């Protein structure tokens, strides 16, 4: 039995389940954002859930793919509403709500601990899903990969000094950035250029921000790593001004995507990094500059891969389904 930990709107999960069905592999899908699954019992050697009247012990599964957080208070049939916390601590409803969420988080961590301790064949994981971008850059450098020059700045004068001495900078989030999709709106974080004109709009002090020296690039690379193999895509983002800083920031015309073969030396260094991070899978972003240097940007353990798989006919959902 294969365990899929995901959300109900994740297309990659749907694709993998299609292939699991094709290979006649049984599976359990647990979505973190619906009421389809209810946790019945937890002990140190079993996690019993119920779906449509049937009960399953998750710890008896043969393999697991962690895609997204699948457990919360909702998994026990509880929704933390204002109505259940407003009378706990007089005048401070938010404190009681935070306390319940903290309790729920400890329990969630324990569930993932049990899963990762008891199911040996795992791809992705709760504890490895949220990596520190700054630490990973330092590790990448240690394994011989070129990285960009980074600045952490919270002062406009310092920002202007860096632009004067380095040329244009780019800025990106420390974490995963904003990804808020609703029926009424959609908000995303992009990598953005910061030049002298943009810097002048900043207040004298601002929240500490990650800035990097802008690299004159030939093209971008999205590399999906899966169990020791690399599936690389080259993105010709420099053909269009709107995608020259961030290839995701396109209009109707998509930049061209093609399969790409990384040099063996770069793959060897990336593999050492992924082993050090205990990652069997992940999406790696790189660029190649005008001088032909390969520059590592970041790795996302739960990054999107279906789009690039479709563009390059990699059939990554099939490859993962085979491994599970």
CSV table of C-alpha atoms in Angstrom, one decimal:
chain,number,residue,atom,x,y,z
A,1,UNK,CA,0.0,0.0,0.0
A,2,UNK,CA,1.3,3.5,-1.0
A,3,UNK,CA,0.5,6.5,1.2
A,4,UNK,CA,0.1,9.9,-0.5
A,5,UNK,CA,0.2,12.9,1.8
A,6,UNK,CA,-1.1,15.9,-0.1
A,7,UNK,CA,-3.9,18.4,-0.7
A,8,UNK,CA,-7.0,17.9,-2.6
A,9,UNK,CA,-6.1,20.4,-5.3
A,10,UNK,CA,-2.6,19.1,-6.1
A,11,UNK,CA,-2.4,18.1,-9.8
A,12,UNK,CA,0.9,16.3,-9.4
A,13,UNK,CA,-0.7,14.0,-6.8
A,14,UNK,CA,-3.5,13.2,-9.3
A,15,UNK,CA,-0.9,12.3,-12.0
A,16,UNK,CA,0.9,10.0,-9.7
A,17,UNK,CA,-2.3,8.3,-8.6
A,18,UNK,CA,-3.2,7.7,-12.3
A,19,UNK,CA,0.1,5.8,-12.7
A,20,UNK,CA,-0.4,3.9,-9.4
A,21,UNK,CA,-3.7,2.8,-10.7
A,22,UNK,CA,-2.1,1.8,-14.0
A,23,UNK,CA,0.5,-0.3,-12.2
A,24,UNK,CA,-2.3,-1.8,-10.0
A,25,UNK,CA,-0.7,-0.5,-6.8
A,26,UNK,CA,-3.1,0.1,-3.9
A,27,UNK,CA,-2.9,3.6,-2.3
A,28,UNK,CA,-4.3,5.8,0.4
A,29,UNK,CA,-4.6,9.5,-0.2
A,30,UNK,CA,-4.8,11.9,2.8
A,31,UNK,CA,-5.6,15.5,1.9
A,32,UNK,CA,-4.9,18.1,4.5
A,33,UNK,CA,-7.7,20.5,3.3
A,34,UNK,CA,-10.8,18.4,3.3
A,35,UNK,CA,-13.0,16.4,5.7
A,36,UNK,CA,-12.6,13.1,3.8
A,37,UNK,CA,-10.1,11.6,6.4
A,38,UNK,CA,-10.6,11.3,10.1
A,39,UNK,CA,-8.0,10.1,12.6
A,40,UNK,CA,-9.4,7.5,14.9
A,41,UNK,CA,-6.5,6.3,17.0
A,42,UNK,CA,-2.8,7.1,17.6
A,43,UNK,CA,-0.3,4.9,19.5
A,44,UNK,CA,3.5,4.5,19.0
A,45,UNK,CA,3.0,1.7,16.6
A,46,UNK,CA,-0.2,2.6,14.7
A,47,UNK,CA,-2.1,5.5,13.2
A,48,UNK,CA,-5.7,4.5,12.4
A,49,UNK,CA,-7.6,6.6,10.0
A,50,UNK,CA,-11.1,6.3,8.6
A,51,UNK,CA,-12.2,7.1,5.0
A,52,UNK,CA,-15.7,6.3,3.8
A,53,UNK,CA,-16.4,3.9,6.7
A,54,UNK,CA,-13.1,1.9,6.1
A,55,UNK,CA,-10.2,2.0,8.6
A,56,UNK,CA,-6.5,1.9,7.7
A,57,UNK,CA,-3.4,1.7,9.7
A,58,UNK,CA,-1.0,4.2,8.0
A,59,UNK,CA,2.1,2.6,9.6
A,60,UNK,CA,1.5,-0.6,7.7
A,61,UNK,CA,2.0,1.2,4.3
A,62,UNK,CA,5.0,0.0,2.3
A,63,UNK,CA,6.0,3.5,1.0
A,64,UNK,CA,5.0,7.1,1.4
A,65,UNK,CA,5.2,10.3,-0.7
A,66,UNK,CA,5.0,13.5,1.2
A,67,UNK,CA,3.7,16.3,-1.0
A,68,UNK,CA,1.9,18.7,1.4
A,69,UNK,CA,0.9,18.8,5.1
A,70,UNK,CA,-2.0,16.5,5.5
A,71,UNK,CA,-2.8,16.6,9.2
A,72,UNK,CA,-4.3,19.3,11.4
A,73,UNK,CA,-7.0,19.7,14.1
A,74,UNK,CA,-9.4,19.2,11.2
A,75,UNK,CA,-8.2,15.6,10.9
A,76,UNK,CA,-9.9,15.0,14.3
A,77,UNK,CA,-13.1,16.7,13.1
A,78,UNK,CA,-12.2,19.9,14.9
A,79,UNK,CA,-12.2,23.4,13.4
A,80,UNK,CA,-10.6,26.0,15.5
A,81,UNK,CA,-13.2,28.7,15.3
A,82,UNK,CA,-13.5,32.0,17.2
A,83,UNK,CA,-16.6,30.6,18.9
A,84,UNK,CA,-14.7,27.9,20.7
A,85,UNK,CA,-11.9,30.1,22.0
A,86,UNK,CA,-13.6,33.4,22.8
A,87,UNK,CA,-14.4,32.6,26.4
A,88,UNK,CA,-11.2,30.8,27.4
A,89,UNK,CA,-9.1,33.8,28.3
A,90,UNK,CA,-11.2,36.9,28.8
A,91,UNK,CA,-10.3,39.7,26.4
A,92,UNK,CA,-7.6,37.7,24.5
A,93,UNK,CA,-9.2,35.3,22.0
A,94,UNK,CA,-6.1,35.3,19.9
A,95,UNK,CA,-3.9,33.8,22.7
A,96,UNK,CA,-6.3,30.9,23.2
A,97,UNK,CA,-6.4,30.3,19.4
A,98,UNK,CA,-2.6,30.3,19.2
A,99,UNK,CA,-2.4,27.9,22.1
A,100,UNK,CA,-4.7,25.4,20.4
A,101,UNK,CA,-2.7,25.7,17.1
A,102,UNK,CA,0.5,25.1,19.0
A,103,UNK,CA,-1.0,22.0,20.6
A,104,UNK,CA,-2.1,20.8,17.2
A,105,UNK,CA,1.3,21.4,15.7
A,106,UNK,CA,3.0,19.2,18.3
A,107,UNK,CA,0.6,16.4,17.5
A,108,UNK,CA,1.1,16.9,13.8
A,109,UNK,CA,4.9,16.6,14.2
A,110,UNK,CA,4.4,13.4,16.2
A,111,UNK,CA,2.3,11.9,13.4
A,112,UNK,CA,5.0,12.6,10.8
A,113,UNK,CA,7.7,11.3,13.2
A,114,UNK,CA,5.9,8.0,13.5
A,115,UNK,CA,5.4,7.8,9.7
A,116,UNK,CA,9.0,8.6,8.9
A,117,UNK,CA,10.3,6.2,11.6
A,118,UNK,CA,8.1,3.3,10.5
A,119,UNK,CA,7.9,3.5,6.7
A,120,UNK,CA,11.3,2.9,5.2
A,121,UNK,CA,10.6,3.8,1.6
A,122,UNK,CA,9.9,7.5,1.6
A,123,UNK,CA,10.1,10.3,-0.9
A,124,UNK,CA,9.8,13.8,0.5
A,125,UNK,CA,9.2,14.3,4.2
A,126,UNK,CA,7.6,16.7,6.6
A,127,UNK,CA,10.8,17.5,8.5
A,128,UNK,CA,12.8,18.0,5.3
A,129,UNK,CA,10.2,20.0,3.4
A,130,UNK,CA,11.0,23.4,4.8
A,131,UNK,CA,14.7,24.2,4.1
A,132,UNK,CA,16.6,27.4,5.0
A,133,UNK,CA,17.5,29.1,1.7
A,134,UNK,CA,20.5,30.9,3.2
A,135,UNK,CA,22.0,27.8,4.9
A,136,UNK,CA,21.6,25.8,1.6
A,137,UNK,CA,23.5,28.4,-0.3
A,138,UNK,CA,26.4,28.1,2.2
A,139,UNK,CA,26.3,24.3,1.9
A,140,UNK,CA,26.2,24.5,-2.0
A,141,UNK,CA,29.3,26.6,-1.8
A,142,UNK,CA,31.0,24.1,0.4
A,143,UNK,CA,30.4,21.4,-2.3
A,144,UNK,CA,32.0,23.5,-4.9
A,145,UNK,CA,29.0,25.0,-6.6
A,146,UNK,CA,29.1,28.7,-7.6
A,147,UNK,CA,26.5,30.9,-5.9
A,148,UNK,CA,25.5,34.5,-6.2
A,149,UNK,CA,26.8,37.2,-4.0
A,150,UNK,CA,24.2,37.8,-1.3
A,151,UNK,CA,23.4,40.8,0.8
A,152,UNK,CA,21.0,41.1,3.7
A,153,UNK,CA,19.9,44.7,3.9
A,154,UNK,CA,17.4,46.7,5.9
A,155,UNK,CA,18.7,50.2,5.3
A,156,UNK,CA,18.1,52.3,2.1
A,157,UNK,CA,21.5,54.0,2.2
A,158,UNK,CA,23.2,50.6,2.4
A,159,UNK,CA,21.1,49.4,-0.4
A,160,UNK,CA,22.1,52.3,-2.6
A,161,UNK,CA,25.8,51.7,-1.7
A,162,UNK,CA,25.5,48.1,-2.9
A,163,UNK,CA,23.8,49.1,-6.2
A,164,UNK,CA,26.5,51.7,-6.8
A,165,UNK,CA,29.3,49.2,-6.3
A,166,UNK,CA,27.7,46.1,-7.8
A,167,UNK,CA,25.2,47.3,-10.4
A,168,UNK,CA,21.5,46.2,-10.3
A,169,UNK,CA,20.5,43.8,-7.6
A,170,UNK,CA,17.6,41.3,-7.5
A,171,UNK,CA,15.5,40.5,-4.4
A,172,UNK,CA,13.6,37.4,-3.5
A,173,UNK,CA,12.0,36.0,-0.3
A,174,UNK,CA,13.9,34.2,2.4
A,175,UNK,CA,11.2,31.6,2.6
A,176,UNK,CA,8.8,30.3,-0.1
A,177,UNK,CA,7.2,33.7,-0.7
A,178,UNK,CA,3.5,34.4,-1.1
A,179,UNK,CA,1.4,31.8,-2.9
A,180,UNK,CA,-2.2,32.8,-2.2
A,181,UNK,CA,-4.8,31.6,-4.6
A,182,UNK,CA,-8.5,32.3,-4.1
A,183,UNK,CA,-11.5,32.4,-6.4
A,184,UNK,CA,-11.4,36.2,-6.2
A,185,UNK,CA,-7.7,36.8,-6.4
A,186,UNK,CA,-4.2,35.3,-6.8
A,187,UNK,CA,-1.0,36.6,-5.2
A,188,UNK,CA,2.5,35.3,-6.0
A,189,UNK,CA,6.0,36.4,-5.1
A,190,UNK,CA,8.5,36.9,-7.9
A,191,UNK,CA,12.1,37.6,-8.1
A,192,UNK,CA,12.4,41.3,-8.8
A,193,UNK,CA,15.1,43.7,-10.0
A,194,UNK,CA,16.2,46.5,-7.7
A,195,UNK,CA,17.9,49.4,-9.4
A,196,UNK,CA,18.7,53.0,-8.3
A,197,UNK,CA,15.2,54.1,-9.3
A,198,UNK,CA,13.5,51.4,-7.3
A,199,UNK,CA,15.8,51.9,-4.3
A,200,UNK,CA,14.7,55.5,-4.1
A,201,UNK,CA,11.1,54.3,-3.4
A,202,UNK,CA,12.2,52.4,-0.3
A,203,UNK,CA,11.7,53.9,3.2
A,204,UNK,CA,14.9,54.7,5.2
A,205,UNK,CA,14.7,51.4,7.0
A,206,UNK,CA,12.7,48.3,6.0
A,207,UNK,CA,12.3,44.7,6.9
A,208,UNK,CA,15.6,42.7,6.5
A,209,UNK,CA,15.6,41.6,2.8
A,210,UNK,CA,17.6,39.2,0.7
A,211,UNK,CA,19.3,40.9,-2.2
A,212,UNK,CA,21.7,39.4,-4.7
A,213,UNK,CA,23.9,40.7,-7.4
A,214,UNK,CA,22.1,40.5,-10.7
A,215,UNK,CA,23.8,38.0,-13.0
A,216,UNK,CA,23.8,38.5,-16.8
A,217,UNK,CA,22.5,35.1,-17.8
A,218,UNK,CA,22.2,33.1,-20.9
A,219,UNK,CA,19.4,31.0,-19.7
A,220,UNK,CA,17.7,29.4,-16.6
A,221,UNK,CA,17.7,25.8,-15.6
A,222,UNK,CA,15.0,23.9,-13.6
A,223,UNK,CA,16.5,20.6,-12.4
A,224,UNK,CA,14.3,17.9,-10.9
A,225,UNK,CA,16.3,15.4,-8.8
A,226,UNK,CA,14.7,12.0,-8.1
A,227,UNK,CA,16.5,9.1,-6.4
A,228,UNK,CA,19.9,9.9,-7.9
A,229,UNK,CA,18.8,11.0,-11.4
A,230,UNK,CA,18.6,14.5,-12.8
A,231,UNK,CA,15.8,15.7,-15.1
A,232,UNK,CA,16.8,19.1,-16.3
A,233,UNK,CA,15.0,21.7,-18.3
A,234,UNK,CA,16.5,24.8,-20.0
A,235,UNK,CA,14.3,27.9,-20.0
A,236,UNK,CA,15.2,30.5,-22.6
A,237,UNK,CA,13.9,33.4,-20.4
A,238,UNK,CA,16.2,36.0,-21.9
A,239,UNK,CA,14.2,36.3,-25.1
A,240,UNK,CA,11.6,38.4,-23.4
A,241,UNK,CA,12.1,41.3,-21.1
A,242,UNK,CA,9.2,40.3,-18.9
A,243,UNK,CA,10.8,36.9,-18.1
A,244,UNK,CA,14.4,38.1,-18.0
A,245,UNK,CA,14.5,38.3,-14.2
A,246,UNK,CA,12.0,35.6,-13.3
A,247,UNK,CA,10.9,33.1,-16.0
A,248,UNK,CA,7.6,32.6,-14.2
A,249,UNK,CA,6.6,36.2,-14.9
A,250,UNK,CA,5.4,35.7,-18.4
A,251,UNK,CA,2.3,36.9,-20.3
A,252,UNK,CA,0.6,34.8,-22.9
A,253,UNK,CA,3.8,33.8,-24.6
A,254,UNK,CA,5.7,31.2,-22.6
A,255,UNK,CA,9.5,31.1,-22.8
A,256,UNK,CA,10.8,28.1,-24.7
A,257,UNK,CA,11.5,25.0,-22.6
A,258,UNK,CA,13.7,22.1,-23.7
A,259,UNK,CA,15.4,19.0,-22.1
A,260,UNK,CA,18.9,19.7,-21.0
A,261,UNK,CA,21.9,17.7,-20.0
A,262,UNK,CA,24.0,19.1,-17.1
A,263,UNK,CA,27.7,18.5,-17.1
A,264,UNK,CA,28.7,15.5,-15.1
A,265,UNK,CA,30.8,17.7,-12.7
A,266,UNK,CA,27.7,19.8,-11.9
A,267,UNK,CA,25.5,16.7,-11.3
A,268,UNK,CA,28.1,15.2,-9.0
A,269,UNK,CA,28.2,18.4,-6.9
A,270,UNK,CA,24.4,18.6,-6.8
A,271,UNK,CA,24.2,15.0,-5.7
A,272,UNK,CA,26.6,15.6,-2.8
A,273,UNK,CA,24.4,18.5,-1.8
A,274,UNK,CA,21.2,16.5,-2.0
A,275,UNK,CA,22.7,13.6,0.0
A,276,UNK,CA,23.9,16.1,2.7
A,277,UNK,CA,20.3,17.5,2.9
A,278,UNK,CA,18.8,14.0,3.1
A,279,UNK,CA,16.7,14.8,0.1
A,280,UNK,CA,15.7,12.0,-2.4
A,281,UNK,CA,13.8,14.5,-4.5
A,282,UNK,CA,13.6,18.2,-5.1
A,283,UNK,CA,13.5,21.0,-7.6
A,284,UNK,CA,16.7,22.9,-8.1
A,285,UNK,CA,17.0,26.3,-9.7
A,286,UNK,CA,20.2,27.3,-11.5
A,287,UNK,CA,21.3,29.8,-14.1
A,288,UNK,CA,24.1,29.8,-16.7
A,289,UNK,CA,25.8,33.2,-17.1
A,290,UNK,CA,27.3,34.8,-20.2
A,291,UNK,CA,30.6,33.2,-19.4
A,292,UNK,CA,29.1,29.7,-19.2
A,293,UNK,CA,29.3,29.4,-15.4
A,294,UNK,CA,26.7,27.3,-13.7
A,295,UNK,CA,25.3,29.1,-10.7
A,296,UNK,CA,23.2,27.5,-8.0
A,297,UNK,CA,20.2,29.5,-6.8
A,298,UNK,CA,18.1,27.2,-4.5
A,299,UNK,CA,16.5,23.9,-4.0
A,300,UNK,CA,12.8,23.4,-3.1
A,301,UNK,CA,12.0,19.9,-1.7
A,302,UNK,CA,8.3,20.2,-2.6
A,303,UNK,CA,8.7,22.3,-5.8
A,304,UNK,CA,6.4,22.1,-8.8
A,305,UNK,CA,7.6,19.6,-11.4
A,306,UNK,CA,4.6,18.6,-13.5
A,307,UNK,CA,4.8,21.6,-15.8
A,308,UNK,CA,8.5,20.9,-16.6
A,309,UNK,CA,7.8,17.2,-16.9
A,310,UNK,CA,5.1,17.8,-19.5
A,311,UNK,CA,7.3,20.3,-21.5
A,312,UNK,CA,10.1,17.8,-21.7
A,313,UNK,CA,8.2,14.5,-21.8
A,314,UNK,CA,10.0,13.3,-18.7
A,315,UNK,CA,6.9,11.5,-17.3
A,316,UNK,CA,8.1,12.2,-13.7
A,317,UNK,CA,4.8,11.1,-12.2
A,318,UNK,CA,5.3,7.7,-13.8
A,319,UNK,CA,8.9,7.5,-12.5
A,320,UNK,CA,7.8,8.3,-9.0
A,321,UNK,CA,4.9,5.9,-9.1
A,322,UNK,CA,7.3,3.2,-10.2
A,323,UNK,CA,9.6,3.9,-7.2
A,324,UNK,CA,6.8,4.0,-4.6
